[in-house]
XYZ file of C-alpha atoms in Angstrom:
461
model
C 135.613 72.897 171.193
C 134.388 75.904 169.157
C 132.576 79.225 169.335
C 129.256 77.621 170.256
C 130.859 75.909 173.234
C 132.622 79.132 174.218
C 129.295 80.977 174.182
C 127.772 78.348 176.458
C 130.640 78.687 178.916
C 130.504 82.446 178.928
C 126.819 82.295 179.789
C 127.506 79.955 182.731
C 125.893 76.929 181.098
C 128.878 75.103 179.674
C 132.066 73.275 180.453
C 135.772 72.621 180.546
C 138.193 69.828 179.773
C 141.689 68.733 180.619
C 144.765 67.465 178.816
C 147.316 65.620 180.920
C 150.428 64.656 179.027
C 152.822 64.903 181.892
C 153.640 62.534 184.751
C 153.097 59.260 182.976
C 156.553 58.570 181.657
C 157.837 55.010 181.586
C 161.529 54.442 182.168
C 162.529 54.505 178.479
C 161.486 58.157 177.929
C 165.083 59.078 177.044
C 164.779 56.994 173.860
C 161.963 59.088 172.408
C 162.700 60.310 168.894
C 159.376 61.655 167.634
C 155.767 62.453 168.412
C 152.277 61.263 167.546
C 149.280 63.579 167.419
C 145.657 62.491 167.781
C 142.785 64.730 166.671
C 139.392 64.945 164.991
C 138.690 67.180 161.987
C 136.464 70.143 161.191
C 136.587 72.827 158.490
C 134.872 76.216 158.071
C 131.820 75.004 156.135
C 131.813 71.523 157.772
C 133.110 69.746 154.661
C 135.874 68.043 156.689
C 133.836 67.322 159.831
C 134.769 63.822 160.983
C 134.530 62.603 164.565
C 136.852 59.603 164.492
C 140.427 59.354 165.780
C 142.967 60.749 163.309
C 146.737 60.378 163.702
C 149.776 62.330 162.512
C 153.484 61.907 163.243
C 156.370 64.329 163.578
C 160.095 64.062 164.174
C 160.397 67.502 165.803
C 156.940 68.218 167.230
C 156.329 71.028 164.736
C 156.095 69.558 161.212
C 153.331 66.952 160.965
C 152.569 64.151 158.510
C 148.920 63.012 158.600
C 148.457 59.239 158.479
C 145.860 57.166 156.608
C 145.287 59.993 154.079
C 143.991 62.101 156.986
C 141.132 59.646 157.480
C 140.274 58.192 160.904
C 142.092 55.083 162.098
C 139.290 54.106 164.499
C 135.767 55.409 165.171
C 133.515 54.804 168.193
C 130.715 52.267 167.751
C 128.643 53.091 170.852
C 127.176 56.146 172.546
C 127.013 59.040 170.095
C 129.282 57.054 167.715
C 131.635 59.990 167.482
C 134.481 61.532 169.461
C 135.959 64.904 170.227
C 139.041 65.877 172.232
C 141.013 62.605 171.956
C 143.866 61.908 174.370
C 146.723 59.441 173.844
C 148.760 58.303 176.837
C 151.587 55.834 177.207
C 150.879 53.718 180.283
C 153.467 52.453 182.745
C 153.791 49.151 180.839
C 154.709 51.002 177.619
C 151.381 50.384 175.843
C 148.855 53.087 175.081
C 145.383 54.065 176.194
C 143.131 56.376 174.166
C 140.384 58.420 175.813
C 137.913 60.799 174.178
C 134.777 62.832 174.685
C 131.658 60.907 173.648
C 130.165 63.517 171.329
C 129.668 63.725 167.588
C 129.051 67.151 166.105
C 128.660 70.386 168.018
C 125.574 70.076 170.203
C 127.273 71.032 173.466
C 124.000 71.045 175.404
C 123.961 67.229 175.573
C 124.522 65.700 179.039
C 126.705 62.585 178.879
C 128.300 60.774 181.798
C 130.490 58.504 179.633
C 133.793 58.693 177.787
C 135.259 56.493 175.030
C 138.255 54.271 175.782
C 140.543 51.982 173.722
C 143.693 49.995 174.431
C 146.545 49.815 171.936
C 149.961 48.119 172.025
C 151.437 50.425 169.376
C 148.721 52.710 167.854
C 148.674 50.405 164.831
C 145.698 48.476 166.223
C 143.006 49.325 168.762
C 141.291 46.786 171.015
C 139.010 46.540 174.021
C 136.745 49.396 173.009
C 134.462 50.434 175.853
C 132.746 53.414 177.413
C 133.522 54.394 180.988
C 130.901 56.015 183.208
C 132.625 58.784 185.144
C 129.839 60.277 187.301
C 126.070 60.454 187.846
C 125.686 64.231 187.449
C 123.282 65.650 184.855
C 126.098 67.231 182.890
C 128.733 66.525 180.257
C 132.082 64.736 180.493
C 134.378 66.706 178.213
C 138.035 66.381 177.210
C 138.965 63.357 179.356
C 142.667 62.850 179.855
C 144.870 60.957 182.266
C 148.072 61.025 184.316
C 150.061 58.605 186.435
C 150.041 59.452 190.146
C 153.055 57.586 191.532
C 152.166 58.451 195.122
C 148.805 56.682 194.747
C 150.014 53.976 192.389
C 147.019 54.795 190.169
C 146.062 56.744 187.089
C 143.897 59.816 187.417
C 141.337 60.518 184.670
C 140.359 64.181 184.602
C 137.592 65.844 182.611
C 135.290 68.824 182.590
C 131.868 68.773 184.210
C 129.481 71.488 185.365
C 128.107 71.101 188.857
C 126.930 74.136 190.802
C 126.753 76.505 187.844
C 130.315 76.627 186.546
C 132.785 74.309 184.898
C 135.629 72.746 186.814
C 137.860 69.695 186.416
C 136.964 66.408 188.099
C 139.131 63.327 188.633
C 138.456 59.584 188.938
C 141.258 57.185 189.899
C 141.792 53.832 188.211
C 144.351 51.070 187.974
C 143.195 49.564 184.685
C 140.991 52.061 182.789
C 138.095 49.647 183.247
C 136.979 50.124 186.835
C 137.058 53.737 187.999
C 136.600 55.247 191.440
C 134.149 58.003 192.352
C 134.421 61.494 190.888
C 136.318 64.089 192.952
C 136.717 67.808 192.332
C 140.264 68.322 190.990
C 140.592 71.988 189.957
C 138.204 74.882 190.639
C 139.699 78.401 190.693
C 136.266 80.003 191.155
C 135.455 80.723 187.497
C 134.825 78.700 184.344
C 137.928 76.951 183.039
C 138.511 74.835 179.961
C 141.013 72.344 178.537
C 143.879 72.015 180.990
C 147.133 70.277 180.125
C 149.712 69.192 182.696
C 153.429 68.691 182.329
C 155.944 67.314 184.864
C 159.472 68.749 184.992
C 162.060 68.559 187.784
C 159.495 67.339 190.295
C 157.022 70.174 189.662
C 153.601 69.657 188.062
C 152.470 72.368 185.633
C 148.774 72.654 184.786
C 147.811 74.850 181.826
C 144.194 75.753 181.135
C 141.909 78.261 179.453
C 140.313 80.828 181.746
C 136.915 82.224 180.910
C 137.398 85.128 183.261
C 139.421 86.815 180.489
C 139.790 84.225 177.690
C 143.532 83.670 178.185
C 145.614 80.527 178.614
C 147.232 80.278 182.046
C 149.638 77.974 183.847
C 149.346 76.767 187.442
C 151.797 74.591 189.352
C 151.921 72.318 192.359
C 154.448 70.029 194.000
C 151.751 67.329 194.280
C 149.035 65.825 192.126
C 146.443 65.975 194.865
C 142.956 67.263 194.042
C 142.628 71.037 194.591
C 146.404 71.477 194.932
C 146.562 73.645 191.767
C 143.706 76.009 192.687
C 145.906 78.877 193.920
C 148.957 78.060 191.837
C 148.624 80.294 188.762
C 152.051 81.687 187.865
C 151.868 82.916 184.246
C 150.696 86.270 182.942
C 148.472 84.651 180.341
C 148.973 83.709 176.701
C 146.377 84.502 174.069
C 146.026 84.892 170.297
C 142.410 85.366 169.305
C 139.858 82.715 170.254
C 142.207 80.003 171.540
C 141.508 76.966 173.721
C 142.747 73.366 174.247
C 146.367 74.104 175.271
C 148.967 71.335 175.018
C 152.481 71.526 176.487
C 155.115 69.562 174.532
C 158.752 69.228 175.552
C 161.469 68.727 172.948
C 162.768 65.179 173.346
C 166.438 66.151 173.350
C 166.669 69.549 175.082
C 165.017 71.959 177.504
C 162.649 73.603 175.047
C 158.863 73.581 175.233
C 156.025 74.252 172.813
C 152.549 75.361 173.832
C 149.866 74.479 171.283
C 146.461 76.162 171.234
C 143.394 75.398 169.127
C 141.560 78.302 167.460
C 137.773 78.334 167.426
C 137.380 81.979 166.323
C 137.684 83.545 163.848
C 139.129 80.465 162.104
C 137.942 77.080 163.322
C 140.554 74.368 162.854
C 143.724 76.467 163.045
C 146.472 75.677 165.547
C 148.823 78.245 167.088
C 152.162 77.524 168.776
C 154.310 79.353 171.335
C 157.848 78.503 172.500
C 159.625 78.703 175.851
C 163.132 77.832 177.010
C 161.992 77.590 180.631
C 158.727 75.912 181.618
C 159.087 77.454 185.091
C 159.010 81.017 183.748
C 156.125 83.021 182.350
C 157.589 83.859 178.941
C 156.027 82.210 175.879
C 156.960 83.599 172.451
C 154.689 82.988 169.436
C 156.040 81.023 166.477
C 155.288 82.145 162.946
C 153.366 79.897 160.577
C 156.664 79.310 158.749
C 158.014 77.534 161.846
C 155.354 74.821 162.170
C 152.934 72.998 159.906
C 149.808 71.430 161.358
C 147.804 68.459 160.086
C 144.962 69.364 157.749
C 141.777 70.451 159.590
C 143.082 69.168 162.949
C 140.974 70.039 166.002
C 141.681 69.813 169.761
C 144.743 67.581 169.372
C 146.743 65.502 171.813
C 150.505 64.960 171.475
C 152.461 62.028 172.905
C 156.224 61.289 172.553
C 157.167 58.107 170.677
C 160.383 56.347 169.707
C 161.956 56.628 166.270
C 160.990 52.986 165.661
C 157.366 53.682 166.586
C 157.414 56.695 164.258
C 158.604 54.509 161.375
C 156.137 51.731 162.219
C 153.183 54.132 162.244
C 154.175 55.449 158.821
C 154.515 51.889 157.569
C 151.126 50.837 158.965
C 149.019 53.854 157.973
C 151.010 55.515 155.175
C 151.853 59.137 154.363
C 149.428 61.165 152.222
C 149.368 60.699 148.464
C 148.919 64.480 148.172
C 150.751 67.617 149.256
C 149.899 71.104 150.402
C 152.201 73.951 149.348
C 152.872 76.954 151.587
C 154.002 80.443 150.591
C 157.353 81.562 152.020
C 156.508 85.198 152.708
C 152.821 84.557 153.460
C 153.255 81.333 155.463
C 149.598 81.157 156.481
C 148.697 80.957 152.760
C 148.451 77.814 150.625
C 148.504 77.325 146.871
C 144.979 76.465 145.755
C 142.704 76.680 142.732
C 139.552 78.818 142.803
C 137.332 79.108 139.734
C 140.179 77.456 137.785
C 142.604 80.227 138.752
C 145.718 79.365 140.776
C 146.303 81.590 143.791
C 147.362 81.634 147.444
C 144.802 81.993 150.228
C 145.025 81.888 154.037
C 144.301 78.541 155.698
C 141.738 77.315 156.727
C 139.147 77.438 153.951
C 136.631 75.288 152.126
C 136.607 73.474 149.838
C 139.889 72.397 151.464
C 140.713 69.867 148.652
C 141.346 72.887 146.391
C 144.748 73.080 148.131
C 145.654 69.394 147.791
C 147.972 68.426 144.924
C 149.472 65.228 143.615
C 153.028 66.070 142.627
C 153.457 63.641 139.720
C 156.378 63.211 137.314
C 156.389 66.073 134.837
C 154.140 65.527 131.826
C 156.899 66.801 129.508
C 159.922 65.502 131.468
C 159.978 62.942 134.258
C 162.759 64.900 135.946
C 160.243 67.681 136.494
C 156.955 67.789 138.334
C 153.357 68.498 137.400
C 150.668 69.638 139.832
C 147.626 67.383 139.497
C 144.440 68.471 141.239
C 143.047 66.059 143.831
C 139.415 67.132 143.472
C 139.123 67.952 139.735
C 139.891 64.857 137.659
C 142.583 65.062 134.964
C 143.242 68.747 135.676
C 146.697 70.248 136.173
C 148.253 73.629 136.809
C 149.644 75.120 133.613
C 150.784 78.558 132.545
C 148.680 80.378 129.968
C 149.529 83.945 129.101
C 151.989 83.760 132.024
C 149.144 83.150 134.478
C 148.725 79.780 136.210
C 145.351 78.157 135.664
C 143.772 74.783 136.343
C 143.029 73.078 133.030
C 142.171 69.653 131.654
C 145.064 67.741 130.106
C 144.363 67.731 126.369
C 147.247 65.361 125.629
C 149.206 67.829 123.538
C 152.903 68.536 123.798
C 152.154 72.195 124.395
C 149.993 71.405 127.418
C 152.628 69.016 128.781
C 155.329 71.685 128.512
C 153.155 74.365 130.085
C 152.264 72.022 132.967
C 155.810 70.886 133.784
C 158.110 72.585 136.278
C 161.498 71.799 137.783
C 162.197 71.977 141.507
C 165.144 74.106 142.571
C 166.471 75.204 145.951
C 164.281 78.009 147.245
C 165.331 81.333 145.750
C 164.768 83.115 149.085
C 165.686 80.187 151.363
C 167.545 77.092 150.199
C 165.638 74.982 152.721
C 162.421 75.707 150.821
C 161.594 75.114 147.121
C 161.142 77.138 143.940
C 159.647 75.908 140.648
C 161.161 76.773 137.258
C 159.075 76.546 134.109
C 160.050 73.699 131.771
C 159.433 75.476 128.473
C 160.310 78.994 129.672
C 163.374 78.082 131.725
C 164.157 81.605 132.987
C 160.642 81.934 134.444
C 159.533 80.805 137.917
C 156.191 80.291 139.617
C 155.499 83.218 141.930
C 152.509 84.939 143.490
C 151.585 88.511 142.615
C 148.516 90.064 144.197
C 147.822 86.544 145.598
C 147.472 85.158 142.045
C 150.034 82.675 140.691
C 151.930 83.350 137.475
C 155.367 82.767 135.988
C 157.897 85.571 135.678
C 161.626 86.105 135.154
C 163.076 87.274 138.463
C 165.477 90.138 137.862
C 165.760 93.882 138.283
C 165.321 96.134 141.297
C 162.505 94.025 142.804
C 164.332 90.706 142.456
C 164.770 90.151 146.223
C 161.037 90.545 146.884
C 160.223 88.506 143.778
C 162.415 85.647 145.044
C 160.371 85.537 148.227
C 157.191 85.440 146.133
C 158.690 82.499 144.227
C 159.635 80.390 147.259
C 157.386 77.698 148.724
C 157.326 74.767 151.144
C 156.106 71.332 150.048
C 154.340 69.647 152.933
C 151.182 67.833 153.954
């Protein structure tokens, strides 16, 4: 959730959640060719706070394209009229169910016995909206997620609730996500836990969660899905990188490789971290650099579900890719190109106002073969060079402005898989950062190798 929720948990007054992506797989799992992510949004000064369901798609599980201009595709109409911690699951019939915490904003003291629920044939439409009452306790129902229990022939819905002074995971069984059975204690290791995620591989169930005994992410495992079967099953040494919660385990669709996502609530709220493993049964997770993955803008507590290549294409067709881009530095991959006080620079994500880092890459004002960087949040303003520095300025309609504001894409000077930008009217000069400020320079001499890294960027969303 965030630092406020973490403080509540640490004081013994708060809660945990769960993320079950694992044993739900219909028979056509081998045809999966992409992923869909569901999330809500928050940003450091609350400018992006939106508690509807957002979607993004990815071909590889690491590079994400937000859908619907990063606006929600559906928003709750009952309860608190907002959601947190969404979960997307493919049911046994191949359709989807969406669950979510019934909470808008960050008042984590609210008791709420209900969760949000939708049905969807394809995540292009959402029907049957309802709230499900999970228990009668005077506590919350956080981070609801679900799994298919083949032995029972039912789905289990798990969530966090606080009964007896600490948070644990509870489960209710259902056949239709409309009528649910009574709450049962599912996972209680004897201390506060938060945000578990389970993954099935080779007949073993892996349950990852955040421990509030030391703040780390841990994995437990069990040969069954029975309540309390994971309580003594912790097998990892713990993964942590700052204030991280909401783990998600994602398997590559075509090989034995896994990614562990974690959501940062401190010091940067709205920043995702990723680790990699070649063996889900081992305890070795290696962190990825920010150059190796690119998260959706302002995404919080996400869920990830495998989809087919056709579903990936259909979601893009239905909701559309963004009309804007974000541009990442090659050698400072946690930094984005932005404008601040009309100066172009790179700064570490996340920040507000976040639209300062959104650009429309339009045909070059001086040559359509080039590109101009049009600001999303300052009308009719573009990046141009002036005295070799890049500034945000209003288009005055002159040929000089058009030339100064036009650049040509080339293969990245430090990495051909990335991009560099050559000035249109000073064709031996390239956009680069120097002291975090953007300018154009010729790249030669003894520092050319470092300069080429400064002049290399990734165009993404």
